[in-house]
């Protein structure tokens, strides 16, 4: 039973969905996640929801980044086991 199923999903609410992210230099994500989980340490190259490119260097394994991205770039990304949270 989910006592909170009737409440709206907001950016501050816990994520309800998760999916593996495969980095790509050409394809945007189907929808913008509310956060990213990085399972294996490394660098994360992204295109932010606002269109800016960003590099998050030395992201530790197990990090939860509260960023909204339209794309995780293959070039420059050395982090692995990336999961998008919606």
PDB file of N, CA and C in Angstrom:
ATOM      1  N   UNK A   1       0.836  -1.176   0.000  1.00  0.00           N
ATOM      2  CA  UNK A   1       0.000   0.000   0.000  1.00  0.00           C
ATOM      3  C   UNK A   1       0.890   1.252   0.000  1.00  0.00           C
ATOM      4  N   UNK A   2       0.566   2.197  -0.843  1.00  0.00           N
ATOM      5  CA  UNK A   2       1.307   3.451  -0.941  1.00  0.00           C
ATOM      6  C   UNK A   2       0.427   4.585  -0.425  1.00  0.00           C
ATOM      7  N   UNK A   3       0.703   5.030   0.770  1.00  0.00           N
ATOM      8  CA  UNK A   3      -0.084   6.107   1.381  1.00  0.00           C
ATOM      9  C   UNK A   3       0.055   7.428   0.620  1.00  0.00           C
ATOM     10  N   UNK A   4       1.116   7.548  -0.178  1.00  0.00           N
ATOM     11  CA  UNK A   4       1.413   8.817  -0.836  1.00  0.00           C
ATOM     12  C   UNK A   4       1.087   8.824  -2.330  1.00  0.00           C
ATOM     13  N   UNK A   5       0.413   7.804  -2.797  1.00  0.00           N
ATOM     14  CA  UNK A   5       0.154   7.699  -4.236  1.00  0.00           C
ATOM     15  C   UNK A   5      -0.717   8.830  -4.778  1.00  0.00           C
ATOM     16  N   UNK A   6      -1.525   9.464  -3.945  1.00  0.00           N
ATOM     17  CA  UNK A   6      -2.392  10.554  -4.401  1.00  0.00           C
ATOM     18  C   UNK A   6      -1.705  11.913  -4.413  1.00  0.00           C
ATOM     19  N   UNK A   7      -0.504  11.981  -3.830  1.00  0.00           N
ATOM     20  CA  UNK A   7       0.200  13.257  -3.780  1.00  0.00           C
ATOM     21  C   UNK A   7       0.909  13.534  -5.098  1.00  0.00           C
ATOM     22  N   UNK A   8       1.023  14.799  -5.490  1.00  0.00           N
ATOM     23  CA  UNK A   8       1.708  15.115  -6.749  1.00  0.00           C
ATOM     24  C   UNK A   8       3.205  14.825  -6.648  1.00  0.00           C
ATOM     25  N   UNK A   9       3.781  14.471  -7.779  1.00  0.00           N
ATOM     26  CA  UNK A   9       5.220  14.280  -7.846  1.00  0.00           C
ATOM     27  C   UNK A   9       5.850  15.631  -8.134  1.00  0.00           C
ATOM     28  N   UNK A  10       6.633  16.124  -7.185  1.00  0.00           N
ATOM     29  CA  UNK A  10       7.312  17.410  -7.333  1.00  0.00           C
ATOM     30  C   UNK A  10       8.814  17.160  -7.349  1.00  0.00           C
ATOM     31  N   UNK A  11       9.587  18.199  -7.622  1.00  0.00           N
ATOM     32  CA  UNK A  11      11.041  18.043  -7.655  1.00  0.00           C
ATOM     33  C   UNK A  11      11.625  17.738  -6.283  1.00  0.00           C
ATOM     34  N   UNK A  12      10.898  18.037  -5.224  1.00  0.00           N
ATOM     35  CA  UNK A  12      11.401  17.752  -3.884  1.00  0.00           C
ATOM     36  C   UNK A  12      10.903  16.419  -3.342  1.00  0.00           C
ATOM     37  N   UNK A  13       9.994  15.777  -4.049  1.00  0.00           N
ATOM     38  CA  UNK A  13       9.480  14.475  -3.621  1.00  0.00           C
ATOM     39  C   UNK A  13      10.459  13.377  -4.026  1.00  0.00           C
ATOM     40  N   UNK A  14      10.439  12.238  -3.319  1.00  0.00           N
ATOM     41  CA  UNK A  14      11.301  11.124  -3.719  1.00  0.00           C
ATOM     42  C   UNK A  14      10.970  10.658  -5.140  1.00  0.00           C
ATOM     43  N   UNK A  15      11.972  10.158  -5.824  1.00  0.00           N
ATOM     44  CA  UNK A  15      11.765   9.656  -7.187  1.00  0.00           C
ATOM     45  C   UNK A  15      10.848   8.440  -7.169  1.00  0.00           C
ATOM     46  N   UNK A  16      10.057   8.291  -8.215  1.00  0.00           N
ATOM     47  CA  UNK A  16       9.158   7.143  -8.355  1.00  0.00           C
ATOM     48  C   UNK A  16       9.654   6.149  -9.395  1.00  0.00           C
ATOM     49  N   UNK A  17      10.532   6.610 -10.265  1.00  0.00           N
ATOM     50  CA  UNK A  17      11.011   5.754 -11.352  1.00  0.00           C
ATOM     51  C   UNK A  17      12.526   5.896 -11.482  1.00  0.00           C
ATOM     52  N   UNK A  18      13.149   4.854 -12.029  1.00  0.00           N
ATOM     53  CA  UNK A  18      14.593   4.862 -12.276  1.00  0.00           C
ATOM     54  C   UNK A  18      14.875   4.056 -13.539  1.00  0.00           C
ATOM     55  N   UNK A  19      15.913   4.464 -14.266  1.00  0.00           N
ATOM     56  CA  UNK A  19      16.324   3.732 -15.468  1.00  0.00           C
ATOM     57  C   UNK A  19      17.797   3.980 -15.729  1.00  0.00           C
ATOM     58  N   UNK A  20      18.453   2.954 -16.251  1.00  0.00           N
ATOM     59  CA  UNK A  20      19.869   3.083 -16.617  1.00  0.00           C
ATOM     60  C   UNK A  20      20.013   4.121 -17.723  1.00  0.00           C
ATOM     61  N   UNK A  21      21.078   4.899 -17.645  1.00  0.00           N
ATOM     62  CA  UNK A  21      21.390   5.911 -18.650  1.00  0.00           C
ATOM     63  C   UNK A  21      22.601   5.432 -19.442  1.00  0.00           C
ATOM     64  N   UNK A  22      22.456   5.388 -20.761  1.00  0.00           N
ATOM     65  CA  UNK A  22      23.554   5.032 -21.650  1.00  0.00           C
ATOM     66  C   UNK A  22      24.069   6.328 -22.269  1.00  0.00           C
ATOM     67  N   UNK A  23      25.296   6.722 -21.967  1.00  0.00           N
ATOM     68  CA  UNK A  23      25.830   7.964 -22.526  1.00  0.00           C
ATOM     69  C   UNK A  23      25.827   7.947 -24.056  1.00  0.00           C
ATOM     70  N   UNK A  24      25.516   9.112 -24.642  1.00  0.00           N
ATOM     71  CA  UNK A  24      25.465   9.252 -26.097  1.00  0.00           C
ATOM     72  C   UNK A  24      25.824  10.690 -26.459  1.00  0.00           C
ATOM     73  N   UNK A  25      26.632  10.839 -27.491  1.00  0.00           N
ATOM     74  CA  UNK A  25      26.955  12.180 -27.976  1.00  0.00           C
ATOM     75  C   UNK A  25      25.889  12.706 -28.932  1.00  0.00           C
ATOM     76  N   UNK A  26      24.974  11.847 -29.382  1.00  0.00           N
ATOM     77  CA  UNK A  26      24.012  12.235 -30.406  1.00  0.00           C
ATOM     78  C   UNK A  26      22.565  12.281 -29.933  1.00  0.00           C
ATOM     79  N   UNK A  27      22.199  11.477 -28.939  1.00  0.00           N
ATOM     80  CA  UNK A  27      20.787  11.335 -28.575  1.00  0.00           C
ATOM     81  C   UNK A  27      20.479  11.934 -27.208  1.00  0.00           C
ATOM     82  N   UNK A  28      19.438  12.781 -27.172  1.00  0.00           N
ATOM     83  CA  UNK A  28      18.940  13.297 -25.903  1.00  0.00           C
ATOM     84  C   UNK A  28      18.182  12.186 -25.174  1.00  0.00           C
ATOM     85  N   UNK A  29      18.042  12.342 -23.866  1.00  0.00           N
ATOM     86  CA  UNK A  29      17.230  11.420 -23.084  1.00  0.00           C
ATOM     87  C   UNK A  29      15.766  11.616 -23.471  1.00  0.00           C
ATOM     88  N   UNK A  30      14.969  10.576 -23.358  1.00  0.00           N
ATOM     89  CA  UNK A  30      13.553  10.660 -23.731  1.00  0.00           C
ATOM     90  C   UNK A  30      12.805  11.658 -22.847  1.00  0.00           C
ATOM     91  N   UNK A  31      13.180  11.748 -21.587  1.00  0.00           N
ATOM     92  CA  UNK A  31      12.621  12.743 -20.679  1.00  0.00           C
ATOM     93  C   UNK A  31      13.705  13.148 -19.685  1.00  0.00           C
ATOM     94  N   UNK A  32      13.579  14.334 -19.133  1.00  0.00           N
ATOM     95  CA  UNK A  32      14.605  14.871 -18.235  1.00  0.00           C
ATOM     96  C   UNK A  32      14.425  14.310 -16.825  1.00  0.00           C
ATOM     97  N   UNK A  33      15.442  13.627 -16.317  1.00  0.00           N
ATOM     98  CA  UNK A  33      15.347  13.109 -14.954  1.00  0.00           C
ATOM     99  C   UNK A  33      15.460  14.238 -13.930  1.00  0.00           C
ATOM    100  N   UNK A  34      15.011  13.966 -12.708  1.00  0.00           N
ATOM    101  CA  UNK A  34      15.115  14.947 -11.626  1.00  0.00           C
ATOM    102  C   UNK A  34      16.462  14.878 -10.927  1.00  0.00           C
ATOM    103  N   UNK A  35      17.177  13.748 -11.096  1.00  0.00           N
ATOM    104  CA  UNK A  35      18.488  13.565 -10.475  1.00  0.00           C
ATOM    105  C   UNK A  35      19.210  12.428 -11.168  1.00  0.00           C
ATOM    106  N   UNK A  36      20.514  12.331 -10.921  1.00  0.00           N
ATOM    107  CA  UNK A  36      21.338  11.262 -11.492  1.00  0.00           C
ATOM    108  C   UNK A  36      22.074  10.545 -10.362  1.00  0.00           C
ATOM    109  N   UNK A  37      22.116   9.230 -10.429  1.00  0.00           N
ATOM    110  CA  UNK A  37      22.900   8.417  -9.510  1.00  0.00           C
ATOM    111  C   UNK A  37      24.104   7.899 -10.285  1.00  0.00           C
ATOM    112  N   UNK A  38      25.285   8.014  -9.705  1.00  0.00           N
ATOM    113  CA  UNK A  38      26.513   7.524 -10.337  1.00  0.00           C
ATOM    114  C   UNK A  38      27.026   6.358  -9.499  1.00  0.00           C
ATOM    115  N   UNK A  39      27.033   5.159 -10.088  1.00  0.00           N
ATOM    116  CA  UNK A  39      27.429   3.964  -9.353  1.00  0.00           C
ATOM    117  C   UNK A  39      28.924   3.702  -9.341  1.00  0.00           C
ATOM    118  N   UNK A  40      29.615   4.089 -10.412  1.00  0.00           N
ATOM    119  CA  UNK A  40      31.066   3.887 -10.511  1.00  0.00           C
ATOM    120  C   UNK A  40      31.735   5.242 -10.705  1.00  0.00           C
ATOM    121  N   UNK A  41      32.775   5.508  -9.936  1.00  0.00           N
ATOM    122  CA  UNK A  41      33.437   6.810  -9.916  1.00  0.00           C
ATOM    123  C   UNK A  41      33.996   7.216 -11.271  1.00  0.00           C
ATOM    124  N   UNK A  42      34.069   8.526 -11.498  1.00  0.00           N
ATOM    125  CA  UNK A  42      34.657   9.065 -12.713  1.00  0.00           C
ATOM    126  C   UNK A  42      34.106  10.437 -13.029  1.00  0.00           C
ATOM    127  N   UNK A  43      34.328  10.870 -14.253  1.00  0.00           N
ATOM    128  CA  UNK A  43      33.836  12.167 -14.725  1.00  0.00           C
ATOM    129  C   UNK A  43      32.493  11.975 -15.417  1.00  0.00           C
ATOM    130  N   UNK A  44      31.631  12.993 -15.303  1.00  0.00           N
ATOM    131  CA  UNK A  44      30.311  12.949 -15.935  1.00  0.00           C
ATOM    132  C   UNK A  44      30.160  14.187 -16.802  1.00  0.00           C
ATOM    133  N   UNK A  45      30.109  13.989 -18.119  1.00  0.00           N
ATOM    134  CA  UNK A  45      29.915  15.082 -19.072  1.00  0.00           C
ATOM    135  C   UNK A  45      28.444  15.100 -19.473  1.00  0.00           C
ATOM    136  N   UNK A  46      27.807  16.264 -19.320  1.00  0.00           N
ATOM    137  CA  UNK A  46      26.367  16.351 -19.565  1.00  0.00           C
ATOM    138  C   UNK A  46      26.010  17.613 -20.325  1.00  0.00           C
ATOM    139  N   UNK A  47      24.799  17.604 -20.857  1.00  0.00           N
ATOM    140  CA  UNK A  47      24.144  18.820 -21.340  1.00  0.00           C
ATOM    141  C   UNK A  47      22.988  19.058 -20.371  1.00  0.00           C
ATOM    142  N   UNK A  48      23.021  20.188 -19.702  1.00  0.00           N
ATOM    143  CA  UNK A  48      22.011  20.508 -18.704  1.00  0.00           C
ATOM    144  C   UNK A  48      20.674  20.816 -19.369  1.00  0.00           C
ATOM    145  N   UNK A  49      19.605  20.776 -18.590  1.00  0.00           N
ATOM    146  CA  UNK A  49      18.269  21.051 -19.114  1.00  0.00           C
ATOM    147  C   UNK A  49      18.186  22.424 -19.774  1.00  0.00           C
ATOM    148  N   UNK A  50      18.989  23.378 -19.292  1.00  0.00           N
ATOM    149  CA  UNK A  50      19.003  24.719 -19.866  1.00  0.00           C
ATOM    150  C   UNK A  50      19.849  24.857 -21.118  1.00  0.00           C
ATOM    151  N   UNK A  51      20.517  23.757 -21.543  1.00  0.00           N
ATOM    152  CA  UNK A  51      21.293  23.769 -22.772  1.00  0.00           C
ATOM    153  C   UNK A  51      22.797  23.919 -22.603  1.00  0.00           C
ATOM    154  N   UNK A  52      23.272  24.216 -21.388  1.00  0.00           N
ATOM    155  CA  UNK A  52      24.698  24.393 -21.157  1.00  0.00           C
ATOM    156  C   UNK A  52      25.392  23.040 -21.009  1.00  0.00           C
ATOM    157  N   UNK A  53      26.602  22.955 -21.533  1.00  0.00           N
ATOM    158  CA  UNK A  53      27.421  21.764 -21.321  1.00  0.00           C
ATOM    159  C   UNK A  53      28.135  21.910 -19.984  1.00  0.00           C
ATOM    160  N   UNK A  54      28.273  20.800 -19.271  1.00  0.00           N
ATOM    161  CA  UNK A  54      28.955  20.829 -17.971  1.00  0.00           C
ATOM    162  C   UNK A  54      29.733  19.540 -17.782  1.00  0.00           C
ATOM    163  N   UNK A  55      30.843  19.658 -17.049  1.00  0.00           N
ATOM    164  CA  UNK A  55      31.659  18.501 -16.706  1.00  0.00           C
ATOM    165  C   UNK A  55      31.735  18.420 -15.192  1.00  0.00           C
ATOM    166  N   UNK A  56      31.287  17.303 -14.643  1.00  0.00           N
ATOM    167  CA  UNK A  56      31.401  17.048 -13.213  1.00  0.00           C
ATOM    168  C   UNK A  56      32.571  16.092 -13.050  1.00  0.00           C
ATOM    169  N   UNK A  57      33.660  16.592 -12.500  1.00  0.00           N
ATOM    170  CA  UNK A  57      34.889  15.807 -12.399  1.00  0.00           C
ATOM    171  C   UNK A  57      34.973  15.070 -11.066  1.00  0.00           C
ATOM    172  N   UNK A  58      35.560  13.873 -11.155  1.00  0.00           N
ATOM    173  CA  UNK A  58      35.836  13.065  -9.966  1.00  0.00           C
ATOM    174  C   UNK A  58      34.593  12.801  -9.120  1.00  0.00           C
ATOM    175  N   UNK A  59      33.499  12.444  -9.780  1.00  0.00           N
ATOM    176  CA  UNK A  59      32.279  12.098  -9.052  1.00  0.00           C
ATOM    177  C   UNK A  59      32.516  10.767  -8.343  1.00  0.00           C
ATOM    178  N   UNK A  60      32.265  10.734  -7.061  1.00  0.00           N
ATOM    179  CA  UNK A  60      32.497   9.525  -6.269  1.00  0.00           C
ATOM    180  C   UNK A  60      31.422   8.467  -6.555  1.00  0.00           C
ATOM    181  N   UNK A  61      31.817   7.210  -6.463  1.00  0.00           N
ATOM    182  CA  UNK A  61      30.854   6.118  -6.610  1.00  0.00           C
ATOM    183  C   UNK A  61      29.777   6.273  -5.541  1.00  0.00           C
ATOM    184  N   UNK A  62      28.545   6.074  -5.950  1.00  0.00           N
ATOM    185  CA  UNK A  62      27.427   6.181  -5.018  1.00  0.00           C
ATOM    186  C   UNK A  62      26.881   7.587  -4.870  1.00  0.00           C
ATOM    187  N   UNK A  63      27.337   8.522  -5.722  1.00  0.00           N
ATOM    188  CA  UNK A  63      26.880   9.909  -5.632  1.00  0.00           C
ATOM    189  C   UNK A  63      25.495  10.081  -6.231  1.00  0.00           C
ATOM    190  N   UNK A  64      24.708  10.930  -5.593  1.00  0.00           N
ATOM    191  CA  UNK A  64      23.402  11.331  -6.100  1.00  0.00           C
ATOM    192  C   UNK A  64      23.511  12.808  -6.440  1.00  0.00           C
ATOM    193  N   UNK A  65      23.419  13.130  -7.735  1.00  0.00           N
ATOM    194  CA  UNK A  65      23.557  14.513  -8.188  1.00  0.00           C
ATOM    195  C   UNK A  65      22.175  15.090  -8.487  1.00  0.00           C
ATOM    196  N   UNK A  66      21.776  16.158  -7.810  1.00  0.00           N
ATOM    197  CA  UNK A  66      20.463  16.758  -8.042  1.00  0.00           C
ATOM    198  C   UNK A  66      20.488  17.681  -9.262  1.00  0.00           C
ATOM    199  N   UNK A  67      20.746  17.098 -10.422  1.00  0.00           N
ATOM    200  CA  UNK A  67      20.846  17.875 -11.661  1.00  0.00           C
ATOM    201  C   UNK A  67      19.842  17.345 -12.670  1.00  0.00           C
ATOM    202  N   UNK A  68      19.316  18.254 -13.493  1.00  0.00           N
ATOM    203  CA  UNK A  68      18.409  17.868 -14.568  1.00  0.00           C
ATOM    204  C   UNK A  68      19.170  18.016 -15.880  1.00  0.00           C
ATOM    205  N   UNK A  69      19.309  16.911 -16.599  1.00  0.00           N
ATOM    206  CA  UNK A  69      20.101  16.906 -17.827  1.00  0.00           C
ATOM    207  C   UNK A  69      19.270  16.402 -18.995  1.00  0.00           C
ATOM    208  N   UNK A  70      19.577  16.918 -20.187  1.00  0.00           N
ATOM    209  CA  UNK A  70      18.910  16.430 -21.392  1.00  0.00           C
ATOM    210  C   UNK A  70      19.741  15.351 -22.085  1.00  0.00           C
ATOM    211  N   UNK A  71      21.062  15.325 -21.753  1.00  0.00           N
ATOM    212  CA  UNK A  71      21.938  14.342 -22.388  1.00  0.00           C
ATOM    213  C   UNK A  71      23.133  14.058 -21.483  1.00  0.00           C
ATOM    214  N   UNK A  72      23.526  12.790 -21.424  1.00  0.00           N
ATOM    215  CA  UNK A  72      24.789  12.398 -20.794  1.00  0.00           C
ATOM    216  C   UNK A  72      25.710  12.051 -21.955  1.00  0.00           C
ATOM    217  N   UNK A  73      26.784  12.804 -22.090  1.00  0.00           N
ATOM    218  CA  UNK A  73      27.685  12.643 -23.230  1.00  0.00           C
ATOM    219  C   UNK A  73      28.618  11.450 -23.047  1.00  0.00           C
ATOM    220  N   UNK A  74      28.831  10.719 -24.141  1.00  0.00           N
ATOM    221  CA  UNK A  74      29.777   9.615 -24.116  1.00  0.00           C
ATOM    222  C   UNK A  74      31.207  10.150 -24.040  1.00  0.00           C
ATOM    223  N   UNK A  75      31.482  11.183 -24.843  1.00  0.00           N
ATOM    224  CA  UNK A  75      32.804  11.794 -24.845  1.00  0.00           C
ATOM    225  C   UNK A  75      33.011  12.548 -23.534  1.00  0.00           C
ATOM    226  N   UNK A  76      34.009  12.165 -22.810  1.00  0.00           N
ATOM    227  CA  UNK A  76      34.324  12.819 -21.549  1.00  0.00           C
ATOM    228  C   UNK A  76      33.774  12.118 -20.323  1.00  0.00           C
ATOM    229  N   UNK A  77      32.778  11.244 -20.505  1.00  0.00           N
ATOM    230  CA  UNK A  77      32.212  10.532 -19.361  1.00  0.00           C
ATOM    231  C   UNK A  77      33.014   9.270 -19.099  1.00  0.00           C
ATOM    232  N   UNK A  78      33.575   9.193 -17.902  1.00  0.00           N
ATOM    233  CA  UNK A  78      34.301   7.994 -17.477  1.00  0.00           C
ATOM    234  C   UNK A  78      33.580   7.307 -16.316  1.00  0.00           C
ATOM    235  N   UNK A  79      32.620   7.984 -15.727  1.00  0.00           N
ATOM    236  CA  UNK A  79      31.807   7.395 -14.661  1.00  0.00           C
ATOM    237  C   UNK A  79      30.933   6.299 -15.269  1.00  0.00           C
ATOM    238  N   UNK A  80      30.510   5.367 -14.451  1.00  0.00           N
ATOM    239  CA  UNK A  80      29.675   4.287 -14.961  1.00  0.00           C
ATOM    240  C   UNK A  80      28.497   3.981 -14.056  1.00  0.00           C
ATOM    241  N   UNK A  81      27.689   3.039 -14.510  1.00  0.00           N
ATOM    242  CA  UNK A  81      26.492   2.630 -13.754  1.00  0.00           C
ATOM    243  C   UNK A  81      25.639   3.828 -13.409  1.00  0.00           C
ATOM    244  N   UNK A  82      25.332   4.615 -14.421  1.00  0.00           N
ATOM    245  CA  UNK A  82      24.576   5.855 -14.257  1.00  0.00           C
ATOM    246  C   UNK A  82      23.088   5.530 -14.328  1.00  0.00           C
ATOM    247  N   UNK A  83      22.346   6.042 -13.373  1.00  0.00           N
ATOM    248  CA  UNK A  83      20.900   5.814 -13.308  1.00  0.00           C
ATOM    249  C   UNK A  83      20.195   7.156 -13.211  1.00  0.00           C
ATOM    250  N   UNK A  84      19.199   7.357 -14.065  1.00  0.00           N
ATOM    251  CA  UNK A  84      18.369   8.552 -13.996  1.00  0.00           C
ATOM    252  C   UNK A  84      17.196   8.282 -13.059  1.00  0.00           C
ATOM    253  N   UNK A  85      16.826   9.282 -12.272  1.00  0.00           N
ATOM    254  CA  UNK A  85      15.708   9.168 -11.344  1.00  0.00           C
ATOM    255  C   UNK A  85      14.627  10.160 -11.753  1.00  0.00           C
ATOM    256  N   UNK A  86      13.403   9.641 -11.876  1.00  0.00           N
ATOM    257  CA  UNK A  86      12.269  10.470 -12.264  1.00  0.00           C
ATOM    258  C   UNK A  86      11.245  10.520 -11.149  1.00  0.00           C
TER     259      UNK A  86
END
